[in-house]
Structures are given as C-alpha cells and as structure tokens.
Amino acid sequence: MAYQPQDPNNRQAAIQQSLSNAQYGTLYPLQQSPRPTANGYRLYNANAYQVNNLVAPPDGAIQHRQPIPQLQKQQRAYAVAIPAPSALDLPLAVHGSDGYSGVLNMQPPPYQTPPLDYQLLLLSLAEEYFAAAYGYGSMANIARRETEMESYYKMMATGLGCLEAVLKYFNMQPEREAMVRLRYATILFEETENTMEAEEALNKGIVLCDRHCFFDLKYNMQHLLARMLFSKTPRAAFKFLDGILKDTEAYQHIAWVYAFRFLKVSMHLELSSHQDLIAALNLFKSIISMSSGYGDKAVLAIGTTLEALTCLRISSNAEYIEEAQRALAGVRSLQLDPATGELHQLTVLVSFVDLCCQLQQFEPHQAMSKMQIMQNALKTVDSSRSWSNDGSFAIPVSSTRMPSCKSHNGIIRRRNNDFIDLMFNWMPKEDIYNVGYLLGGASMANRNTVDGQKSEHMLEEGIKRLEWAQRENSKVPKSITVASSQQIWREHMTCYMRLYLAFTLCARTSWSAAREQQAKIEASVGSMVNTPDPLLLLTVYLKAVIFQGTGNLANALLLYQSSILSLPAPPDQRSRSQISLDISILSTLNTILIIRSPYHPQNHLVPSLVSNLELLCLHNKNHQISSAYHLVAATTSSDTILLTKQSLQSALQASKQTDNKHLMCMVLNFMSWKFFRGVVGEQAERSARASQNLAQQCMNGLWMSVSAGLLGDTLEVAGRNDEAERARQSGIKTSGSLPQALQKTMNGDLDGKDVSITEEGKKYDVVMRVSG
C-alpha cells in the first residue's frame, strides 16, 4: 500500500518511501509552473529538469510541487527531484525556482523582510513629493521659471495621486482616513482649482467624523470648508459658519467657538465694507464677553487689540479712534497677566495700533513718543522663542469643556492637560521689522529736514530690507501660494515706502530723486495683477505733484482734474473711502492754486471749488488738510482784510498743532507779502526773517528763494540796500538749482502762453501756483 503523507510539509518522510512511477503519477500529478524570462514567464516541464548536471529520464520521478505552506511568505517555489526505487543511490538534490540548488540537509533559507505596507508607503511618498515641490515653490514664484513651475506642479500632482490612491484602494482605520481626507482636501484647496473634489472629500470626512465622534478633525474640516465657500460665495460662508457656531455653543466647545468667530471676523475684514467692519466689531464684542466670562485672558487681550485695529479702519468718525484708545488701555492692564506676558506678538501689535492712533489724530509729538515704545517692543522680536519662521503664534485657551484633542497640528493644538492652543497666522520676523520702518518713517515725515532726514533714512533702510527679504524668500521651502502672497505683500509694502520717500523728497524740492522713486513705483504698479486702489490713487497723485513742482502746470492740471483724483459729487462722497476723499481734496486745493490767477482760463471755477471744499475741510479730522484749506481760502478771498486775517490765523494754528513746518512757511510768506509789503518797521522785518528761517529749515529751494526775495524787498524799503542785495543774491543762487521750467514760471512765462507777468508783485502769485 502506498504511503500517504499526513503532513505536506514533511518532505523527508515523503522522499524515503519507495514508490513506483505509476504510484507517483497518481499521488502527485504533473504540473506546469511559470519560469521567469526576460519578457515575462514561460512554461516548463519538470520531467525535463536537470539535477546535479544529470537529466532525469522521462519515466523518472521528478515532480513539481506547489510552494510549501511555511515558506509561502518567502516567495520560493521548490522543485524536488525524487529518484526511482532503482536509483536510490543517486545523490538527492533540491533546486529552487530562483536558481538556488543544494543538498536536502542544508539549513532553511534565511528569513526575509515581510511584504511592504503600501498604504504607509504611499502616504510617505505623498509628503516627500509635497516637500520636494515646496523646495521649488519659492524659486519658481520669484523667478517665474517655467522649468521650476512645471516640476512643482508635477510633484504636487504626483503627491495628490498618492493620497487619492490610498483613499480609493485601501481600507484604513477611521481616524487615519479622516486625517488623509483632511490633508487631501487642504492640498487641493491651496494648490489647485478643484474645489468640487475638495468639498466632496471634506463632506465624506465630516460624515466619518460624526460617525466616530472625532470632533477635533470634524471642526478642522468645517473650518477649511468655510474658507472654501468664502472664496466663491462669501455670504454662503457666513450662513455656514452661523450653523457651526450654534453647534459648538450647544456642545460648549469654547475653544472652537473662539476659532470660528475669529474666522468669521477675518472674512468680514477682508471684505472691508462699512457694513462688514461694523459686523466685525460686534463679533469682537461677543469674543471679549465670552473670554472674560471663562477667564481666557490671552483671548481677551488679542480680541481687544484686534477690536482697536478694526476701529482705526472705520476712519469716517473720530469717535472710533477714541474707542480704539480705550480698548488699548484695557489691553495694557492685561499685559501684566502671566498668560499674556510671554506673547511678544501681542506686545508688538499693541505698539503698532497705538502709534497708528496717534498718526490718525495727527499729533506728531505724541507719535514720536509712541514710536520709541514701538522700537523698544521690536527689540524683543529676535529674542522671542515663540516667534516661528512662518509668523504663526499660539494663544493658550483653557481645555475645560473641550473634546479630546490629540493633534499637534491644525487650528486647535494640544499643549498640556490644562491648556490647549488656538493658532493664529501673522507675519514673519523680517516683515514685522518692515512695518516698523514704515510707521517710523511716517511718524517723522513732518520733521524730516529738522531731524537730519531721519524719515528718509528709515524708509530707505526699510526698502533695502524688503529687497533682501525678496531675495532670501527663494531659499526657504514653501508652497507657491504662500510664496506668492508674501511676494505680493512685500511688493505693496515697497511701493508704499517709496511713496512716502518720494513725498518727503518733494517737500525739500529734491525733484530728480523724487522722479527716480516715481519711476520705480510705476514699474512695480504696472507689473501687478491687482493693484490696490489706495496705491494706484497715490501713484497718480505723486505724478501730478511732481509735474506741479517742476513747473509743468498743464499736465499737473490734467491729472488733478482726472476722474481718479477729482472731487466727486456730494451724493458719491459717502461711497468713497477716507483716503480717496482726502486725496481728492488735496487735488482740488492744488487745482485752485494753479487756476487762481485772474488770467487763467479756468479762473471762474475757483469760487465753486472753494465752496465745495468748505464743509469737507472744516470738519476733516486731519488738521493739516484744514490748515491747507484756510491758506488757499485766504489767497483766493476777495472779501475784507478781516476775513483774510482770520483764515490765515486758523491756518497758522492748525499748522502749529500738526508741527507742519512746510505749511507754516507758506503761511508766513503769504502774510509777509500780503500785509508787510512796502511797510517799514520792525514787525515787517521779523516776519520776513521768520519766513526765511522756516524755509531754510524745510530745505525747500523754492520757498528759500521766495523768502529771500521778500526779505530783500523789506530791507530795501528800510534803506538797508547792502543787506537787501545780499538777501536777493542768496535767493538768486538758490533758485539756480530749481528746474528750468520752474525758473521760467517764476520769471513770468507760464509755459509760454498762460499768463504774462509784468509786475514784480505778482511773482508770489505765480509761486503759490507752482508750489503744493
């Protein structure tokens, strides 16, 4: 009776049995097995297999067995040569399908690595592709190189393909699946325009999180979904957030209530209409009330500071500035609390907002002291450990009444058993310094010539730092989206710094340097896809000011009367932003100075323009605009001397209050020409010398020349001819550095044909028309 092996793994027992060929054929039927070749697999017959350089006879007992069970994981298939009963003396051999051959009594092959976890492999590959793409991201965005851009998007697409394959072909644990869906949707939203696929992934993830009570992941998904909706239909996003807030408030998940309310605030601020700003203020009040009730001091401080910043954006009413200052006073009382003491970002932000309040109120002396506080706050930036490279920072929130939070990423992060962190995104360190340079330069602009041109130096240093940051930005791995937003912000900031610098150069009649800055601004604005309205408005106004200051009155007048700079009709004035309305007022004032001469063809427009400006200027919170209006009204008034004196007195007081020495110089020169021309006396000489001193402090070549001429006339009337001649020669020497067109204008040739000045007394009238 033939032996039937009970254990298929007992190869030795099977080999030791003496069986006939017929019995072998019955028990172990022949099988064909694939053999590897260069192009795939081919079939082979085990009966024609060579063993130890011998070919078994056709009727031999060479059989091919399927892989034995315990070695299936090693991916080896064994062909065992079993000799016929008459050939037991032949050596026994074993040949493996991978080319291994040896005697049967050898040790088993060594243990090999188990099969790969393809799910984990694909997830790891996706993150590696994303990281590699970020390495190209900044460089591709800065240089706009097609090769880097193509490589970036290929790697992003490959990484997304890996995540998609994991979601489609693998069964995962629910928590891992939710995390993969969130990551997949985030990359789709940030790097592609496939919002429908991202929303589908998020909706499936939210259902999964609801089924397994993953509140933390669910809220992160809803946070991302709200941002997606806002990018398409903002009002739908607000309704979606209202529903989420009801759920979080019902569950008393306080940290997430803060997170979604701050998200809604950021959306309102991005829309920036008056209605949205008011809605943002109401949300801040609810955040402040809730954080005060739960004792979250850090949230209370950041909410109050952002409320003050929002008040400054509603600049149509001075009451909001006072409200902002009251909010800042409350924040200062919270900075002594341990929960907020280490938040250096909060300290810097408070100093920024405080300085902006003083600039909005146009109080230069207070602004100087606040600027010193800001500079001291900026000194803590480098030593701050909480300031990350991307500018994000964490606000501690009490973890009571919160779902389990295990995540170290996302909006809410685990800190310890007592606190969790609410994450905020802000600016990196280098950009924080750039904001400080801009605010410092603006604070010292009025005293630029008196303080050794410190305002210009600060603005120039800020521009250099911004250019350096643009170059270094290409060395930091980041996505094209992040790199692009940072680049756009820095381009805008550079343009604003150049605008401030150009206006300070215009104030001291450095026209060539101002034109250089203007050319760079126009080049930057021309390359922008979406230029902010204030930036475009100020660029056009700067060009008009340079035309006027260099004597090109015709082109200046064309720009001042253009649709972008001209004063809108009263019904449309309410729809204008405050900065747009202020620039229109300044353009109209300059228009009046150009056409105020009775010989100008548009002189008949002067009374209506002055009347239109009266209410806008007298109730304007910018005292410098009020001072300029009173000066222009005095120079164009045909009423009594008493009204002219009152206008000049109001202009002088307003200019002193704002410490605007340029306006004070213009007022005193006009007073000397209007009331002391041809008058002999000590008061006339004091007025002329005071005008000359102010002009020298302003470093304004135009007014230095005018004041020298007025002083020479006053001294000549007094019989002091030698001193008068020296004063006139000083004025002539100064005027030689002025543009040629301006010199011709001062000599009476207004572009050759506008006005013919024949009287010496009208020289000042021309000067008023070409100054600004």
mmCIF file of C-alpha atoms in Angstrom, residues 87-237:
data_model
loop_
_atom_site.group_PDB
_atom_site.id
_atom_site.type_symbol
_atom_site.label_atom_id
_atom_site.label_comp_id
_atom_site.label_asym_id
_atom_site.label_seq_id
_atom_site.Cartn_x
_atom_site.Cartn_y
_atom_site.Cartn_z
ATOM 1 C CA ALA A 87 18.156 4.836 -8.360
ATOM 2 C CA LEU A 88 18.225 5.375 -4.601
ATOM 3 C CA ASP A 89 21.970 5.643 -4.684
ATOM 4 C CA LEU A 90 21.821 8.887 -6.705
ATOM 5 C CA PRO A 91 22.503 11.990 -4.710
ATOM 6 C CA LEU A 92 19.358 13.812 -3.580
ATOM 7 C CA ALA A 93 19.096 17.421 -4.752
ATOM 8 C CA VAL A 94 16.788 20.345 -4.251
ATOM 9 C CA HIS A 95 16.548 23.179 -6.826
ATOM 10 C CA GLY A 96 14.745 26.411 -6.140
ATOM 11 C CA SER A 97 12.910 28.455 -8.715
ATOM 12 C CA ASP A 98 15.203 31.414 -8.006
ATOM 13 C CA GLY A 99 18.296 29.490 -9.072
ATOM 14 C CA TYR A 100 19.250 28.072 -5.663
ATOM 15 C CA SER A 101 20.441 24.443 -5.628
ATOM 16 C CA GLY A 102 21.876 22.307 -2.855
ATOM 17 C CA VAL A 103 21.573 19.166 -0.871
ATOM 18 C CA LEU A 104 18.480 18.454 1.126
ATOM 19 C CA ASN A 105 20.108 18.559 4.535
ATOM 20 C CA MET A 106 21.039 22.287 4.219
ATOM 21 C CA GLN A 107 19.628 24.883 6.609
ATOM 22 C CA PRO A 108 16.390 26.634 5.536
ATOM 23 C CA PRO A 109 16.824 29.927 3.697
ATOM 24 C CA PRO A 110 17.186 32.985 5.939
ATOM 25 C CA TYR A 111 14.102 34.960 6.993
ATOM 26 C CA GLN A 112 13.251 37.716 4.535
ATOM 27 C CA THR A 113 11.554 41.128 5.043
ATOM 28 C CA PRO A 114 7.760 40.865 5.167
ATOM 29 C CA PRO A 115 5.748 42.445 2.356
ATOM 30 C CA LEU A 116 5.625 46.281 2.173
ATOM 31 C CA ASP A 117 2.811 48.270 3.723
ATOM 32 C CA TYR A 118 1.768 50.018 0.508
ATOM 33 C CA GLN A 119 -0.677 52.259 2.315
ATOM 34 C CA LEU A 120 2.023 53.709 4.542
ATOM 35 C CA LEU A 121 4.424 53.851 1.601
ATOM 36 C CA LEU A 122 2.026 55.934 -0.492
ATOM 37 C CA LEU A 123 1.354 58.326 2.379
ATOM 38 C CA SER A 124 5.085 58.796 2.961
ATOM 39 C CA LEU A 125 5.701 59.308 -0.743
ATOM 40 C CA ALA A 126 2.979 61.955 -0.896
ATOM 41 C CA GLU A 127 4.582 64.006 1.869
ATOM 42 C CA GLU A 128 8.002 63.638 0.265
ATOM 43 C CA TYR A 129 6.651 64.866 -3.055
ATOM 44 C CA PHE A 130 4.998 67.844 -1.340
ATOM 45 C CA ALA A 131 8.228 68.698 0.491
ATOM 46 C CA ALA A 132 10.226 68.451 -2.726
ATOM 47 C CA ALA A 133 7.727 70.686 -4.501
ATOM 48 C CA TYR A 134 7.971 73.298 -1.760
ATOM 49 C CA GLY A 135 11.691 73.387 -2.414
ATOM 50 C CA TYR A 136 10.882 74.638 -5.909
ATOM 51 C CA GLY A 137 7.934 76.755 -4.830
ATOM 52 C CA SER A 138 9.592 79.995 -3.778
ATOM 53 C CA MET A 139 12.176 79.977 -6.548
ATOM 54 C CA ALA A 140 9.544 79.243 -9.187
ATOM 55 C CA ASN A 141 7.323 82.024 -7.908
ATOM 56 C CA ILE A 142 10.069 84.635 -7.614
ATOM 57 C CA ALA A 143 11.806 83.942 -10.913
ATOM 58 C CA ARG A 144 8.745 82.675 -12.804
ATOM 59 C CA ARG A 145 10.870 79.971 -14.382
ATOM 60 C CA GLU A 146 8.854 77.571 -16.486
ATOM 61 C CA THR A 147 11.078 74.603 -15.624
ATOM 62 C CA GLU A 148 10.627 75.037 -11.872
ATOM 63 C CA MET A 149 6.916 75.715 -12.265
ATOM 64 C CA GLU A 150 6.444 72.531 -14.299
ATOM 65 C CA SER A 151 8.450 70.475 -11.812
ATOM 66 C CA TYR A 152 6.489 71.972 -8.934
ATOM 67 C CA TYR A 153 3.096 71.073 -10.363
ATOM 68 C CA LYS A 154 4.235 67.603 -11.455
ATOM 69 C CA MET A 155 5.374 66.767 -7.930
ATOM 70 C CA MET A 156 2.200 68.224 -6.434
ATOM 71 C CA ALA A 157 0.082 66.182 -8.830
ATOM 72 C CA THR A 158 2.053 63.028 -8.002
ATOM 73 C CA GLY A 159 1.634 63.604 -4.273
ATOM 74 C CA LEU A 160 -2.100 64.149 -4.703
ATOM 75 C CA GLY A 161 -2.248 60.967 -6.779
ATOM 76 C CA CYS A 162 -0.681 59.028 -3.916
ATOM 77 C CA LEU A 163 -3.258 60.351 -1.444
ATOM 78 C CA GLU A 164 -6.086 59.655 -3.877
ATOM 79 C CA ALA A 165 -4.887 56.068 -4.357
ATOM 80 C CA VAL A 166 -4.828 55.498 -0.609
ATOM 81 C CA LEU A 167 -8.388 56.805 -0.250
ATOM 82 C CA LYS A 168 -9.641 54.780 -3.204
ATOM 83 C CA TYR A 169 -7.950 51.393 -2.885
ATOM 84 C CA PHE A 170 -7.169 50.853 0.805
ATOM 85 C CA ASN A 171 -9.260 50.249 3.878
ATOM 86 C CA MET A 172 -7.945 52.362 6.713
ATOM 87 C CA GLN A 173 -8.752 52.949 10.308
ATOM 88 C CA PRO A 174 -11.406 55.693 10.601
ATOM 89 C CA GLU A 175 -9.116 58.215 12.293
ATOM 90 C CA ARG A 176 -6.359 57.774 9.714
ATOM 91 C CA GLU A 177 -8.869 58.024 6.883
ATOM 92 C CA ALA A 178 -10.225 61.279 8.295
ATOM 93 C CA MET A 179 -6.705 62.720 8.567
ATOM 94 C CA VAL A 180 -5.861 61.687 4.997
ATOM 95 C CA ARG A 181 -9.076 63.252 3.687
ATOM 96 C CA LEU A 182 -8.296 66.497 5.501
ATOM 97 C CA ARG A 183 -4.766 66.567 4.103
ATOM 98 C CA TYR A 184 -6.015 65.749 0.605
ATOM 99 C CA ALA A 185 -8.645 68.500 0.674
ATOM 100 C CA THR A 186 -6.192 71.045 2.083
ATOM 101 C CA ILE A 187 -3.693 70.487 -0.738
ATOM 102 C CA LEU A 188 -6.477 70.598 -3.335
ATOM 103 C CA PHE A 189 -7.753 73.906 -1.972
ATOM 104 C CA GLU A 190 -4.347 75.552 -1.615
ATOM 105 C CA GLU A 191 -2.683 74.304 -4.795
ATOM 106 C CA THR A 192 -5.425 73.635 -7.334
ATOM 107 C CA GLU A 193 -8.783 74.910 -8.520
ATOM 108 C CA ASN A 194 -10.545 71.581 -7.961
ATOM 109 C CA THR A 195 -12.798 72.877 -5.229
ATOM 110 C CA MET A 196 -15.561 70.391 -6.052
ATOM 111 C CA GLU A 197 -13.280 67.425 -5.343
ATOM 112 C CA ALA A 198 -12.039 69.089 -2.175
ATOM 113 C CA GLU A 199 -15.575 69.710 -0.955
ATOM 114 C CA GLU A 200 -16.534 66.107 -1.728
ATOM 115 C CA ALA A 201 -13.564 64.810 0.271
ATOM 116 C CA LEU A 202 -14.428 67.089 3.187
ATOM 117 C CA ASN A 203 -18.116 66.154 3.198
ATOM 118 C CA LYS A 204 -17.232 62.451 3.336
ATOM 119 C CA GLY A 205 -14.729 63.184 6.073
ATOM 120 C CA ILE A 206 -17.261 65.149 8.133
ATOM 121 C CA VAL A 207 -19.741 62.242 7.922
ATOM 122 C CA LEU A 208 -16.984 59.841 9.007
ATOM 123 C CA CYS A 209 -16.017 62.067 11.932
ATOM 124 C CA ASP A 210 -19.644 62.357 13.035
ATOM 125 C CA ARG A 211 -19.984 58.568 12.995
ATOM 126 C CA HIS A 212 -16.926 58.074 15.196
ATOM 127 C CA CYS A 213 -17.154 61.298 17.275
ATOM 128 C CA PHE A 214 -13.888 62.773 16.012
ATOM 129 C CA PHE A 215 -14.839 66.325 16.967
ATOM 130 C CA ASP A 216 -11.357 67.763 16.564
ATOM 131 C CA LEU A 217 -10.946 66.551 12.988
ATOM 132 C CA LYS A 218 -14.527 67.456 12.148
ATOM 133 C CA TYR A 219 -14.089 71.076 13.230
ATOM 134 C CA ASN A 220 -10.844 71.360 11.272
ATOM 135 C CA MET A 221 -12.665 70.104 8.187
ATOM 136 C CA GLN A 222 -15.519 72.551 8.714
ATOM 137 C CA HIS A 223 -13.017 75.371 9.178
ATOM 138 C CA LEU A 224 -11.450 74.520 5.804
ATOM 139 C CA LEU A 225 -14.842 74.077 4.143
ATOM 140 C CA ALA A 226 -15.922 77.544 5.338
ATOM 141 C CA ARG A 227 -12.823 79.075 3.749
ATOM 142 C CA MET A 228 -13.606 77.259 0.510
ATOM 143 C CA LEU A 229 -17.145 78.634 0.481
ATOM 144 C CA PHE A 230 -15.863 82.138 1.207
ATOM 145 C CA SER A 231 -13.569 82.025 -1.832
ATOM 146 C CA LYS A 232 -16.640 81.513 -4.038
ATOM 147 C CA THR A 233 -19.684 82.956 -2.244
ATOM 148 C CA PRO A 234 -18.862 84.909 0.948
ATOM 149 C CA ARG A 235 -22.446 85.192 2.153
ATOM 150 C CA ALA A 236 -22.937 81.420 1.922
ATOM 151 C CA ALA A 237 -19.829 81.010 4.073
#
